[in-house]
Every structure is written in structure tokens, then in C-alpha cells.
Amino acid sequence: MITRIREDIQAALRQDPAARNWLEVILTYPGVHAVWGYRIAHFLWKIKLKLFARIYSNWIRAVTGIEIHPAAKIGRRFFIDHGMGVVIGATAVVGDDVMIYHDVTLGARGIGSGKRHPTIGNNVVIGAGARVLGDIKVGEGAKISANMVVTKEVPAKTMVDSSEFFAI
């Protein structure tokens, strides 16, 4: 757990040029607080304390403005910059070294059962206001520009800008 906390702090320091030091990140970064809250809620979810996991994740949402379902699967060094309005659904899977900005939704396109949310590969960046919807895959190293609505697979090392995909 301590290793993950250190990694989350280092990710914030590496990815946010405004981050001046580790103490500032620990005390003032709601994206980091939301990720830590998610990790606790996810642990509670895995040990079948699902009601407590949901209650705790709702409290984290109230404090940070970031909603991450405790059943989601999130990798290491995940960084949410600014964060307000971020929503990550129950069946979302997020890889390692992913960065997302405020007002991003990793959501479903319907109310059916089973996998309904996206799978985000490693080293992906998702711009502010983007919506990634449905059981789709976003490949490793992809970048999704701000305010994009993505409902189909994104190949690895691709830039999603307007309705086009560009190799990067």
C-alpha cells in the first residue's frame, strides 16, 4: 500500500508541472485523494463489504467531486488532473500510467448486465470533457483530445481528434 501511495504522488509530480512538492500533492490534490479513496473502497468491495464500499466511495465523491465505482479496476500510477466531474463506471478497466483531466466519463451506453464500460490501455491520456462510452478498448499509448465522444475502439498509439483517428 505504501508503494502505491508513493507511486501516486510521483505520478502527480511527474505529470503536473504545477505540482511543486510531495507535501503539496498529499494535502491539496483531489485527484490523488479520489484515487486513494477508490483503492480503499475497492479493497472493501473485494472482501464483500460492498455496502461499506459504496458508502465510502460516495463520501469520497462528495469531498472530491470525482466518482469512481468501487468495482472498477484501476492500475498503478493513475493520475486525475483537476478532477471535478470525473465519473468511472463499475465495469471500467484502467491500465497503468493513465492520465485523465476533469469532466471525463468512462461510462456505459446502456443498462444491460455484464461488461458495459471501457477498457483503457496503459499510458493513455484522456482530455478534459471527453466521454468514452461502452464496452470498447482504448489501445496503449492512445491520446483522446478534449470534449471527444468515443464509442468505438481506439487503436494503440492513436490520437482521437474530432471524428478522426491519427497515428502518433
PDB file of C-alpha atoms in Angstrom:
ATOM      1  CA  MET A   1       0.000   0.000   0.000  1.00  0.00           C
ATOM      2  CA  ILE A   2       2.811   2.438   0.859  1.00  0.00           C
ATOM      3  CA  THR A   3       4.439   1.679  -2.502  1.00  0.00           C
ATOM      4  CA  ARG A   4       1.200   2.553  -4.331  1.00  0.00           C
ATOM      5  CA  ILE A   5       0.838   5.805  -2.369  1.00  0.00           C
ATOM      6  CA  ARG A   6       4.391   6.808  -3.295  1.00  0.00           C
ATOM      7  CA  GLU A   7       3.761   5.912  -6.947  1.00  0.00           C
ATOM      8  CA  ASP A   8       0.583   8.025  -7.000  1.00  0.00           C
ATOM      9  CA  ILE A   9       2.457  11.013  -5.552  1.00  0.00           C
ATOM     10  CA  GLN A  10       5.308  10.576  -8.043  1.00  0.00           C
ATOM     11  CA  ALA A  11       2.808  10.348 -10.917  1.00  0.00           C
ATOM     12  CA  ALA A  12       1.263  13.664  -9.876  1.00  0.00           C
ATOM     13  CA  LEU A  13       4.691  15.300  -9.576  1.00  0.00           C
ATOM     14  CA  ARG A  14       5.738  13.921 -12.968  1.00  0.00           C
ATOM     15  CA  GLN A  15       2.566  14.763 -14.873  1.00  0.00           C
ATOM     16  CA  ASP A  16       1.551  18.117 -13.394  1.00  0.00           C
ATOM     17  CA  PRO A  17       4.090  20.922 -13.919  1.00  0.00           C
ATOM     18  CA  ALA A  18       2.237  22.966 -11.264  1.00  0.00           C
ATOM     19  CA  ALA A  19       2.969  20.346  -8.572  1.00  0.00           C
ATOM     20  CA  ARG A  20       5.809  21.775  -6.508  1.00  0.00           C
ATOM     21  CA  ASN A  21       6.468  19.065  -3.911  1.00  0.00           C
ATOM     22  CA  TRP A  22       5.142  15.864  -2.352  1.00  0.00           C
ATOM     23  CA  LEU A  23       3.558  17.630   0.646  1.00  0.00           C
ATOM     24  CA  GLU A  24       1.513  19.883  -1.619  1.00  0.00           C
ATOM     25  CA  VAL A  25       0.299  16.849  -3.589  1.00  0.00           C
ATOM     26  CA  ILE A  26      -0.661  14.946  -0.425  1.00  0.00           C
ATOM     27  CA  LEU A  27      -2.561  17.864   1.066  1.00  0.00           C
ATOM     28  CA  THR A  28      -4.187  19.595  -1.908  1.00  0.00           C
ATOM     29  CA  TYR A  29      -4.724  17.251  -4.885  1.00  0.00           C
ATOM     30  CA  PRO A  30      -8.327  15.983  -5.033  1.00  0.00           C
ATOM     31  CA  GLY A  31      -7.481  13.638  -7.930  1.00  0.00           C
ATOM     32  CA  VAL A  32      -4.923  11.895  -5.752  1.00  0.00           C
ATOM     33  CA  HIS A  33      -7.359  11.813  -2.815  1.00  0.00           C
ATOM     34  CA  ALA A  34     -10.026  10.261  -5.051  1.00  0.00           C
ATOM     35  CA  VAL A  35      -7.630   7.549  -6.254  1.00  0.00           C
ATOM     36  CA  TRP A  36      -6.637   6.728  -2.682  1.00  0.00           C
ATOM     37  CA  GLY A  37     -10.305   6.666  -1.677  1.00  0.00           C
ATOM     38  CA  TYR A  38     -11.060   4.382  -4.612  1.00  0.00           C
ATOM     39  CA  ARG A  39      -8.271   1.993  -3.563  1.00  0.00           C
ATOM     40  CA  ILE A  40      -9.780   1.683  -0.080  1.00  0.00           C
ATOM     41  CA  ALA A  41     -13.323   1.275  -1.445  1.00  0.00           C
ATOM     42  CA  HIS A  42     -12.110  -1.305  -3.982  1.00  0.00           C
ATOM     43  CA  PHE A  43     -10.473  -3.302  -1.189  1.00  0.00           C
ATOM     44  CA  LEU A  44     -13.776  -3.252   0.742  1.00  0.00           C
ATOM     45  CA  TRP A  45     -15.609  -4.326  -2.435  1.00  0.00           C
ATOM     46  CA  LYS A  46     -13.247  -7.264  -2.973  1.00  0.00           C
ATOM     47  CA  ILE A  47     -13.722  -8.563   0.572  1.00  0.00           C
ATOM     48  CA  LYS A  48     -17.503  -8.479   0.048  1.00  0.00           C
ATOM     49  CA  LEU A  49     -18.200  -5.384   2.180  1.00  0.00           C
ATOM     50  CA  LYS A  50     -19.990  -3.855  -0.803  1.00  0.00           C
ATOM     51  CA  LEU A  51     -22.374  -1.590   1.108  1.00  0.00           C
ATOM     52  CA  PHE A  52     -19.480  -0.085   3.071  1.00  0.00           C
ATOM     53  CA  ALA A  53     -17.514   0.284  -0.172  1.00  0.00           C
ATOM     54  CA  ARG A  54     -20.389   2.214  -1.779  1.00  0.00           C
ATOM     55  CA  ILE A  55     -20.915   4.406   1.289  1.00  0.00           C
ATOM     56  CA  TYR A  56     -17.201   5.216   1.449  1.00  0.00           C
ATOM     57  CA  SER A  57     -16.953   5.903  -2.304  1.00  0.00           C
ATOM     58  CA  ASN A  58     -19.964   8.247  -2.053  1.00  0.00           C
ATOM     59  CA  TRP A  59     -18.234  10.134   0.736  1.00  0.00           C
ATOM     60  CA  ILE A  60     -15.094  10.417  -1.416  1.00  0.00           C
ATOM     61  CA  ARG A  61     -17.254  11.721  -4.290  1.00  0.00           C
ATOM     62  CA  ALA A  62     -18.786  14.364  -2.006  1.00  0.00           C
ATOM     63  CA  VAL A  63     -15.348  15.500  -0.872  1.00  0.00           C
ATOM     64  CA  THR A  64     -13.533  15.446  -4.236  1.00  0.00           C
ATOM     65  CA  GLY A  65     -16.212  15.754  -6.931  1.00  0.00           C
ATOM     66  CA  ILE A  66     -14.820  12.580  -8.508  1.00  0.00           C
ATOM     67  CA  GLU A  67     -16.920   9.412  -8.728  1.00  0.00           C
ATOM     68  CA  ILE A  68     -15.124   6.086  -9.125  1.00  0.00           C
ATOM     69  CA  HIS A  69     -17.230   2.976  -8.642  1.00  0.00           C
ATOM     70  CA  PRO A  70     -15.504   0.609  -6.184  1.00  0.00           C
ATOM     71  CA  ALA A  71     -15.920  -2.326  -8.597  1.00  0.00           C
ATOM     72  CA  ALA A  72     -13.861  -0.609 -11.326  1.00  0.00           C
ATOM     73  CA  LYS A  73     -10.337  -1.908 -11.886  1.00  0.00           C
ATOM     74  CA  ILE A  74      -7.662   0.779 -11.918  1.00  0.00           C
ATOM     75  CA  GLY A  75      -3.953   0.241 -12.452  1.00  0.00           C
ATOM     76  CA  ARG A  76      -0.875   1.849 -10.984  1.00  0.00           C
ATOM     77  CA  ARG A  77       0.204   5.481 -11.192  1.00  0.00           C
ATOM     78  CA  PHE A  78      -3.257   6.649 -12.278  1.00  0.00           C
ATOM     79  CA  PHE A  79      -3.451  10.449 -12.206  1.00  0.00           C
ATOM     80  CA  ILE A  80      -6.551  12.629 -12.386  1.00  0.00           C
ATOM     81  CA  ASP A  81      -5.617  16.270 -13.015  1.00  0.00           C
ATOM     82  CA  HIS A  82      -8.099  18.807 -11.594  1.00  0.00           C
ATOM     83  CA  GLY A  83     -10.682  16.041 -11.413  1.00  0.00           C
ATOM     84  CA  MET A  84     -14.035  17.694 -10.802  1.00  0.00           C
ATOM     85  CA  GLY A  85     -16.792  15.852 -12.648  1.00  0.00           C
ATOM     86  CA  VAL A  86     -14.849  12.673 -13.426  1.00  0.00           C
ATOM     87  CA  VAL A  87     -17.051   9.545 -13.493  1.00  0.00           C
ATOM     88  CA  ILE A  88     -15.670   5.996 -13.821  1.00  0.00           C
ATOM     89  CA  GLY A  89     -18.237   3.195 -14.079  1.00  0.00           C
ATOM     90  CA  ALA A  90     -18.384  -0.164 -12.353  1.00  0.00           C
ATOM     91  CA  THR A  91     -17.019  -2.347 -15.160  1.00  0.00           C
ATOM     92  CA  ALA A  92     -14.358   0.115 -16.363  1.00  0.00           C
ATOM     93  CA  VAL A  93     -10.773  -1.132 -16.507  1.00  0.00           C
ATOM     94  CA  VAL A  94      -7.949   1.418 -16.478  1.00  0.00           C
ATOM     95  CA  GLY A  95      -4.341   0.422 -17.159  1.00  0.00           C
ATOM     96  CA  ASP A  96      -1.104   1.706 -15.663  1.00  0.00           C
ATOM     97  CA  ASP A  97       0.267   5.234 -16.128  1.00  0.00           C
ATOM     98  CA  VAL A  98      -3.045   6.668 -17.337  1.00  0.00           C
ATOM     99  CA  MET A  99      -3.808  10.376 -17.009  1.00  0.00           C
ATOM    100  CA  ILE A 100      -7.241  11.922 -17.306  1.00  0.00           C
ATOM    101  CA  TYR A 101      -8.394  15.507 -16.944  1.00  0.00           C
ATOM    102  CA  HIS A 102     -11.527  16.970 -15.388  1.00  0.00           C
ATOM    103  CA  ASP A 103     -15.053  16.151 -16.508  1.00  0.00           C
ATOM    104  CA  VAL A 104     -14.107  12.829 -18.159  1.00  0.00           C
ATOM    105  CA  THR A 105     -16.651   9.997 -18.207  1.00  0.00           C
ATOM    106  CA  LEU A 106     -15.760   6.340 -18.632  1.00  0.00           C
ATOM    107  CA  GLY A 107     -19.365   5.271 -18.928  1.00  0.00           C
ATOM    108  CA  ALA A 108     -21.874   2.789 -20.280  1.00  0.00           C
ATOM    109  CA  ARG A 109     -24.132   3.110 -23.304  1.00  0.00           C
ATOM    110  CA  GLY A 110     -26.967   1.062 -21.844  1.00  0.00           C
ATOM    111  CA  ILE A 111     -28.306  -0.576 -18.708  1.00  0.00           C
ATOM    112  CA  GLY A 112     -27.689  -4.248 -19.524  1.00  0.00           C
ATOM    113  CA  SER A 113     -25.679  -6.585 -17.343  1.00  0.00           C
ATOM    114  CA  GLY A 114     -22.097  -7.636 -17.950  1.00  0.00           C
ATOM    115  CA  LYS A 115     -19.209  -5.505 -19.192  1.00  0.00           C
ATOM    116  CA  ARG A 116     -20.637  -2.069 -20.045  1.00  0.00           C
ATOM    117  CA  HIS A 117     -17.737   0.332 -19.585  1.00  0.00           C
ATOM    118  CA  PRO A 118     -14.483   0.911 -21.495  1.00  0.00           C
ATOM    119  CA  THR A 119     -11.105  -0.725 -21.052  1.00  0.00           C
ATOM    120  CA  ILE A 120      -8.305   1.836 -21.142  1.00  0.00           C
ATOM    121  CA  GLY A 121      -4.808   0.611 -22.016  1.00  0.00           C
ATOM    122  CA  ASN A 122      -1.524   1.652 -20.412  1.00  0.00           C
ATOM    123  CA  ASN A 123      -0.040   5.132 -20.997  1.00  0.00           C
ATOM    124  CA  VAL A 124      -3.296   6.676 -22.241  1.00  0.00           C
ATOM    125  CA  VAL A 125      -4.153  10.383 -21.887  1.00  0.00           C
ATOM    126  CA  ILE A 126      -7.810  11.471 -21.955  1.00  0.00           C
ATOM    127  CA  GLY A 127      -8.501  15.192 -22.346  1.00  0.00           C
ATOM    128  CA  ALA A 128     -10.969  17.321 -20.390  1.00  0.00           C
ATOM    129  CA  GLY A 129     -14.633  16.730 -21.074  1.00  0.00           C
ATOM    130  CA  ALA A 130     -14.103  13.554 -23.086  1.00  0.00           C
ATOM    131  CA  ARG A 131     -16.709  10.787 -22.956  1.00  0.00           C
ATOM    132  CA  VAL A 132     -15.533   7.224 -23.555  1.00  0.00           C
ATOM    133  CA  LEU A 133     -18.655   5.094 -23.661  1.00  0.00           C
ATOM    134  CA  GLY A 134     -19.477   1.413 -23.897  1.00  0.00           C
ATOM    135  CA  ASP A 135     -17.538  -1.831 -23.782  1.00  0.00           C
ATOM    136  CA  ILE A 136     -14.723  -0.628 -26.050  1.00  0.00           C
ATOM    137  CA  LYS A 137     -10.941  -0.732 -25.843  1.00  0.00           C
ATOM    138  CA  VAL A 138      -8.633   2.269 -25.967  1.00  0.00           C
ATOM    139  CA  GLY A 139      -5.210   0.974 -27.005  1.00  0.00           C
ATOM    140  CA  GLU A 140      -1.907   1.537 -25.266  1.00  0.00           C
ATOM    141  CA  GLY A 141      -0.410   4.996 -25.714  1.00  0.00           C
ATOM    142  CA  ALA A 142      -3.560   6.493 -27.256  1.00  0.00           C
ATOM    143  CA  LYS A 143      -4.482  10.135 -26.701  1.00  0.00           C
ATOM    144  CA  ILE A 144      -8.065  11.386 -26.694  1.00  0.00           C
ATOM    145  CA  SER A 145      -8.484  15.123 -27.203  1.00  0.00           C
ATOM    146  CA  ALA A 146     -10.740  17.301 -25.055  1.00  0.00           C
ATOM    147  CA  ASN A 147     -14.502  17.044 -25.490  1.00  0.00           C
ATOM    148  CA  MET A 148     -14.397  13.977 -27.734  1.00  0.00           C
ATOM    149  CA  VAL A 149     -17.183  11.394 -27.581  1.00  0.00           C
ATOM    150  CA  VAL A 150     -15.636   7.978 -28.250  1.00  0.00           C
ATOM    151  CA  THR A 151     -17.910   4.984 -28.859  1.00  0.00           C
ATOM    152  CA  LYS A 152     -15.663   2.746 -30.974  1.00  0.00           C
ATOM    153  CA  GLU A 153     -12.318   1.028 -30.444  1.00  0.00           C
ATOM    154  CA  VAL A 154      -9.211   3.229 -30.445  1.00  0.00           C
ATOM    155  CA  PRO A 155      -6.056   1.539 -31.759  1.00  0.00           C
ATOM    156  CA  ALA A 156      -2.781   1.784 -29.839  1.00  0.00           C
ATOM    157  CA  LYS A 157      -0.689   4.927 -30.327  1.00  0.00           C
ATOM    158  CA  THR A 158      -3.574   6.807 -31.919  1.00  0.00           C
ATOM    159  CA  MET A 159      -4.738  10.393 -31.428  1.00  0.00           C
ATOM    160  CA  VAL A 160      -8.514  10.897 -31.360  1.00  0.00           C
ATOM    161  CA  ASP A 161      -9.227  14.423 -32.541  1.00  0.00           C
ATOM    162  CA  SER A 162     -12.632  15.412 -33.959  1.00  0.00           C
ATOM    163  CA  SER A 163     -14.132  12.288 -35.519  1.00  0.00           C
ATOM    164  CA  GLU A 164     -10.817  11.110 -36.953  1.00  0.00           C
ATOM    165  CA  PHE A 165      -8.079   8.886 -35.542  1.00  0.00           C
ATOM    166  CA  PHE A 166      -4.446   9.772 -36.281  1.00  0.00           C
ATOM    167  CA  ALA A 167      -1.361   7.635 -35.668  1.00  0.00           C
ATOM    168  CA  ILE A 168       1.103   9.223 -33.225  1.00  0.00           C
TER     169      ILE A 168
END
